[in-house]
Each structure stands twice: as C-alpha cells, then as structure tokens.
Tab-separated table of C-alpha atoms and ligand atoms in Angstrom:
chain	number	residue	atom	x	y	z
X	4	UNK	CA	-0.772	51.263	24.772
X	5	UNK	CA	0.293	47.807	25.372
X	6	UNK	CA	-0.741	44.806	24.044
X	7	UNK	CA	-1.387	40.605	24.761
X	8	UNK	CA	1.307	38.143	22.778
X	9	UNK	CA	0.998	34.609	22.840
X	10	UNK	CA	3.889	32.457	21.758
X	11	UNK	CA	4.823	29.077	22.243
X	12	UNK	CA	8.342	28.614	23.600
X	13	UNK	CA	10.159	25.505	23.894
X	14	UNK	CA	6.762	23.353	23.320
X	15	UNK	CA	5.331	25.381	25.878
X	16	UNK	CA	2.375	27.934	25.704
X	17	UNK	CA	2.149	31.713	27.113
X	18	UNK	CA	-0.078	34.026	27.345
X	19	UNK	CA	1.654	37.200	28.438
X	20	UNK	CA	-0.099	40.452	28.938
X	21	UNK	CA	0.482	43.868	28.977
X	22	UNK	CA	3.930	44.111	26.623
X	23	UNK	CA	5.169	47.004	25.559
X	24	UNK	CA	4.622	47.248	21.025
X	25	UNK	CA	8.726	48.647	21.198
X	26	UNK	CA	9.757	45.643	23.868
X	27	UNK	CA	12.687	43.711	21.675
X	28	UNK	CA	12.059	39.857	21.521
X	29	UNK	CA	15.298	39.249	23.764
X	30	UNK	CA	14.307	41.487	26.425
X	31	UNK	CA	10.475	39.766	26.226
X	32	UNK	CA	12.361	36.205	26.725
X	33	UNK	CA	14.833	37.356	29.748
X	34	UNK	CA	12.538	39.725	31.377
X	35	UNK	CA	8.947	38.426	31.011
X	36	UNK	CA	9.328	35.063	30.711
X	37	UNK	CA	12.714	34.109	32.478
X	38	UNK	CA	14.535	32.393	29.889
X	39	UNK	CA	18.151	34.128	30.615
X	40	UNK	CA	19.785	31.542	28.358
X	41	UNK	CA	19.221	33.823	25.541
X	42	UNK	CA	22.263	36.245	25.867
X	43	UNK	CA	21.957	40.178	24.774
X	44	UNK	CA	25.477	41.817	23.785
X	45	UNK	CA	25.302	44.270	21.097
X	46	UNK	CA	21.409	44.820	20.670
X	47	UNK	CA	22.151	45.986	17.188
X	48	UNK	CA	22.287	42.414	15.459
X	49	UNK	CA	26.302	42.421	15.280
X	50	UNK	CA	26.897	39.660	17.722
X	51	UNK	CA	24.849	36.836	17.268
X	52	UNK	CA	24.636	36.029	20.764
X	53	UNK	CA	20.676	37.037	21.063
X	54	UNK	CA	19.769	34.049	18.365
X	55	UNK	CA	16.993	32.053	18.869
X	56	UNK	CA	14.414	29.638	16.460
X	57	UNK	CA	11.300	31.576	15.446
X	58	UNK	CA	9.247	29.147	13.326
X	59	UNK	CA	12.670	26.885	12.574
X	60	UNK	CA	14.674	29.914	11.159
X	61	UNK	CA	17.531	31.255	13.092
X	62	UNK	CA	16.681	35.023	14.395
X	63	UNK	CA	18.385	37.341	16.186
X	64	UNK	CA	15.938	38.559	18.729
X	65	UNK	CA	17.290	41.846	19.438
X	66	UNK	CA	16.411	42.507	16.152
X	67	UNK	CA	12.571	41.644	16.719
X	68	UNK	CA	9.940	43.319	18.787
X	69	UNK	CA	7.923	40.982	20.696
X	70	UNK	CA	4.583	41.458	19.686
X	71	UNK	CA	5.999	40.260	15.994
X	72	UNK	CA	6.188	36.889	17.774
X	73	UNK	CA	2.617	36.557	18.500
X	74	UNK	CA	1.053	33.392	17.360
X	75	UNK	CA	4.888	31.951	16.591
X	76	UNK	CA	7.226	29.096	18.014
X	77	UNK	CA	10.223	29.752	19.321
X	78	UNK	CA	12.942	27.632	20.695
X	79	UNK	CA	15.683	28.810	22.793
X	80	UNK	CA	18.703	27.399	23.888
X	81	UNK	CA	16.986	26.457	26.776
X	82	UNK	CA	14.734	23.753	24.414
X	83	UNK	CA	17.974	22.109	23.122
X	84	UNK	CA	18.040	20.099	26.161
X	85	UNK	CA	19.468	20.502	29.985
X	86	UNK	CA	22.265	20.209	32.374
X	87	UNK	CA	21.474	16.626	33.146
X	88	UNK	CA	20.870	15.520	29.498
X	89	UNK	CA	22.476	17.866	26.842
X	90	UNK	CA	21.589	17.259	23.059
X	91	UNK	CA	24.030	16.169	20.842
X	92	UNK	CA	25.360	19.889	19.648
X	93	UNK	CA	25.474	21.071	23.052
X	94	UNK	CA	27.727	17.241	24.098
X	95	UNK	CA	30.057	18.479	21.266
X	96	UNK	CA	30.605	21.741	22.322
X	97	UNK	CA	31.608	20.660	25.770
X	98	UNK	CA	34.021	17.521	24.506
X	99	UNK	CA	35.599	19.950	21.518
X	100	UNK	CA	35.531	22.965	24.419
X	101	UNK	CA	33.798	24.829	22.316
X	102	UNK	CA	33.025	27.529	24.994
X	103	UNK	CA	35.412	29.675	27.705
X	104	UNK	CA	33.424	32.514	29.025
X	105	UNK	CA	30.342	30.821	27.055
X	106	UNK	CA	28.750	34.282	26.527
X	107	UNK	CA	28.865	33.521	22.982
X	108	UNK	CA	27.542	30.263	23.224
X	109	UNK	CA	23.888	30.086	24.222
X	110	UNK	CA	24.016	31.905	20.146
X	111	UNK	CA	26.296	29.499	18.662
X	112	UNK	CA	24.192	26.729	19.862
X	113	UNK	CA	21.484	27.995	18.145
X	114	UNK	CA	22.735	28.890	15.045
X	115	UNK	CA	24.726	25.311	15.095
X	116	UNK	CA	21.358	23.686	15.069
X	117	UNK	CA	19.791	25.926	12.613
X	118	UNK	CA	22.597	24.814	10.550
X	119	UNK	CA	22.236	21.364	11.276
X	120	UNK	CA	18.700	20.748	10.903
X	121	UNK	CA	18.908	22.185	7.675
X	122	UNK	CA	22.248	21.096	6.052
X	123	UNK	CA	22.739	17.846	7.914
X	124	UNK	CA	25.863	17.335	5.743
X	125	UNK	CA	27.358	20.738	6.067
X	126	UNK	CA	31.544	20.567	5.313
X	127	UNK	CA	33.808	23.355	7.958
X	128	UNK	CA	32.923	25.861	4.766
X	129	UNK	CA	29.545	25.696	5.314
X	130	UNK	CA	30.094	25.690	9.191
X	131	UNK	CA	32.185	28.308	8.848
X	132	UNK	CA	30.116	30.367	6.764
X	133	UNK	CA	26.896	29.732	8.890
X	134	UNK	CA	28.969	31.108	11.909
X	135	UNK	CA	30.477	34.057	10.102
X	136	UNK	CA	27.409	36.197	11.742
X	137	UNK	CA	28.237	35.077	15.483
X	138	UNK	CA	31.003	36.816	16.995
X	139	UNK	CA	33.170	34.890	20.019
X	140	UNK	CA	35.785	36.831	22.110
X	141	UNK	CA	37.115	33.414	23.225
X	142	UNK	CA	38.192	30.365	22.115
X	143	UNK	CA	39.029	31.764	18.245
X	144	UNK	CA	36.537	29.437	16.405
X	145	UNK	CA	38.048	26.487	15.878
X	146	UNK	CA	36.790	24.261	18.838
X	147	UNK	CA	33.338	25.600	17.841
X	148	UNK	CA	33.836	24.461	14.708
X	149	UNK	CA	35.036	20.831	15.270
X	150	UNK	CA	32.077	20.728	17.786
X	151	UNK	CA	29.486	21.297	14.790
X	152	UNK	CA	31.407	18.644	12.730
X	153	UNK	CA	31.096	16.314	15.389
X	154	UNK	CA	27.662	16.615	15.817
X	155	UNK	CA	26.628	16.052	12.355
X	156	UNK	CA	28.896	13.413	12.528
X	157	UNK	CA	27.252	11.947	15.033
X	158	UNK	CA	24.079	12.963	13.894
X	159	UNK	CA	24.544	11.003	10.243
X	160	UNK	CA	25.333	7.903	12.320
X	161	UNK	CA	22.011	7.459	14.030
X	162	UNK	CA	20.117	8.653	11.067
X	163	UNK	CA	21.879	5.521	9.129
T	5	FES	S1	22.536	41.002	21.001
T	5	FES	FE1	21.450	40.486	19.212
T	5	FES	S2	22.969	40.324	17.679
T	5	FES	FE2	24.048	41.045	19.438
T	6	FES	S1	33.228	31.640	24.764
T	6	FES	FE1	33.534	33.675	25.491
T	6	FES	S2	32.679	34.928	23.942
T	6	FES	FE2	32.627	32.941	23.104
C-alpha cells in the first residue's frame, strides 16, 4: 500500500503521491523530488552526510521514512542559498576550504547552520562538538571548523 505525503521543502510545497510507507526520507528527497544535494553514504546514521532541517532541528534523513515528514518543513542544503549567491556558512566554507571531495559537505552545511541558528555564539568546543556526528574523509576538520567560526563571526557583526 502506498500512501500521499505533503511536505514543504525549501519554502516550497509538494504534494507527492504514491510513496512507498518503508521509502527513507533521503531517498524521497533524491529520487522523488530531485534534490541530489542531500548526500546518502552510510544509510545507517554514522555519517552525517544525509542531514537535513525537519521543522529547524538537524535530522539525518536516512534515519527517517518519508511519510514521517508529512505535514513538516524541511530545508536542504539546497535552501541555504545557490551557486550565484551562497549564504554566509556556505561563503566560509569555500574561503576557509572547508571542502575537497565535498561529499561530506552538503551535511556539514547543514549541521553548521543548525548550530548556528541556535548557538549564534558557539566557541571551536561547541563547533567541534556539534560536528562530532559528521564524518569527513577529507580535509581533517580543521578548515571546517574555522569556516563555522567565521560565519558566526560574521554573522554577530550584522546582527550588531
Ligand atoms: S547517510 Fe545518513 S548518516 Fe550516513
Ligand atoms: S570533503 Fe571529502 S569527505 Fe569531506
């Protein structure tokens, strides 16, 4: 039996029909609605790299079905901003290269602004912390890091 969900993603509404109740929320976001920015790695919740806003929390959406998103808002790293005009976290992580292979990142970004949005202040202990569940093969943390700092930097000045 399958079933209707309707979610709003990245300010935008959709009706989608016919999903599959054991469809994981990352495979609903790739393969039903297009939005490949969300990366799947491990599918088990190890990685981080699936994470996405559901409702402002930070989720990793391997770990959720798709029908549990009915009625919800999501944002995904594709609602942080684009190519042409990046948002502040996403500036950082290119000026701090932040990213190499940036499998990791379309995750990092999201937990970043998770972290952000909620602890505007947050010292490299709280950064560090609030990354310790997203895993990069890469650039060994610290650019990713000083990225973060930068953008709440940044952030605190045009909030002042
Ligand atoms: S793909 Fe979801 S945590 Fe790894
Ligand atoms: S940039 Fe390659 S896994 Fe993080």
């Amino acid at each position: 039996m399958t079933t209707n969900v309707s979610v709003t993603v990245n300010g935008e509404r959709y009706d989608v029909p016919d999903v599959e109740p054991r469809m994981l929320l990352s495979d609903f976001l790739r393969d039903r609605l297009g939005l490949t920015g969300t990366h799947v790695g491990c599918e088990h919740g190890v990685c981080g790299a699936c994470t996405i806003l559901v409702n402002g929390d930070s989720v990793r959406s391997c770990l959720m079905l798709a029908v549990q998103s009915n009625g919800k808002e999501i944002v995904t790293v594709e609602g942080l901003g684009s190519p042409e005009h990046l948002n502040e976290l996403q500036a950082q992580f290119r000026e701090h290269h932040g990213l190499q292979c940036g499998f990791c990142t379309p995750g990092m970004l999201m937990t970043g602004e998770d972290l952000l949005r909620k602890y505007p202040l947050a010292t490299d202990e709280d950064i560090r912390e609030g990354l310790s569940g997203n895993l990069c093969r890469c650039t060994g943390y610290q650019n990713i890091v000083a990225a973060i700092r930068s953008a709440a930097a940044k952030r605190s000045e045009k909030a002042s």
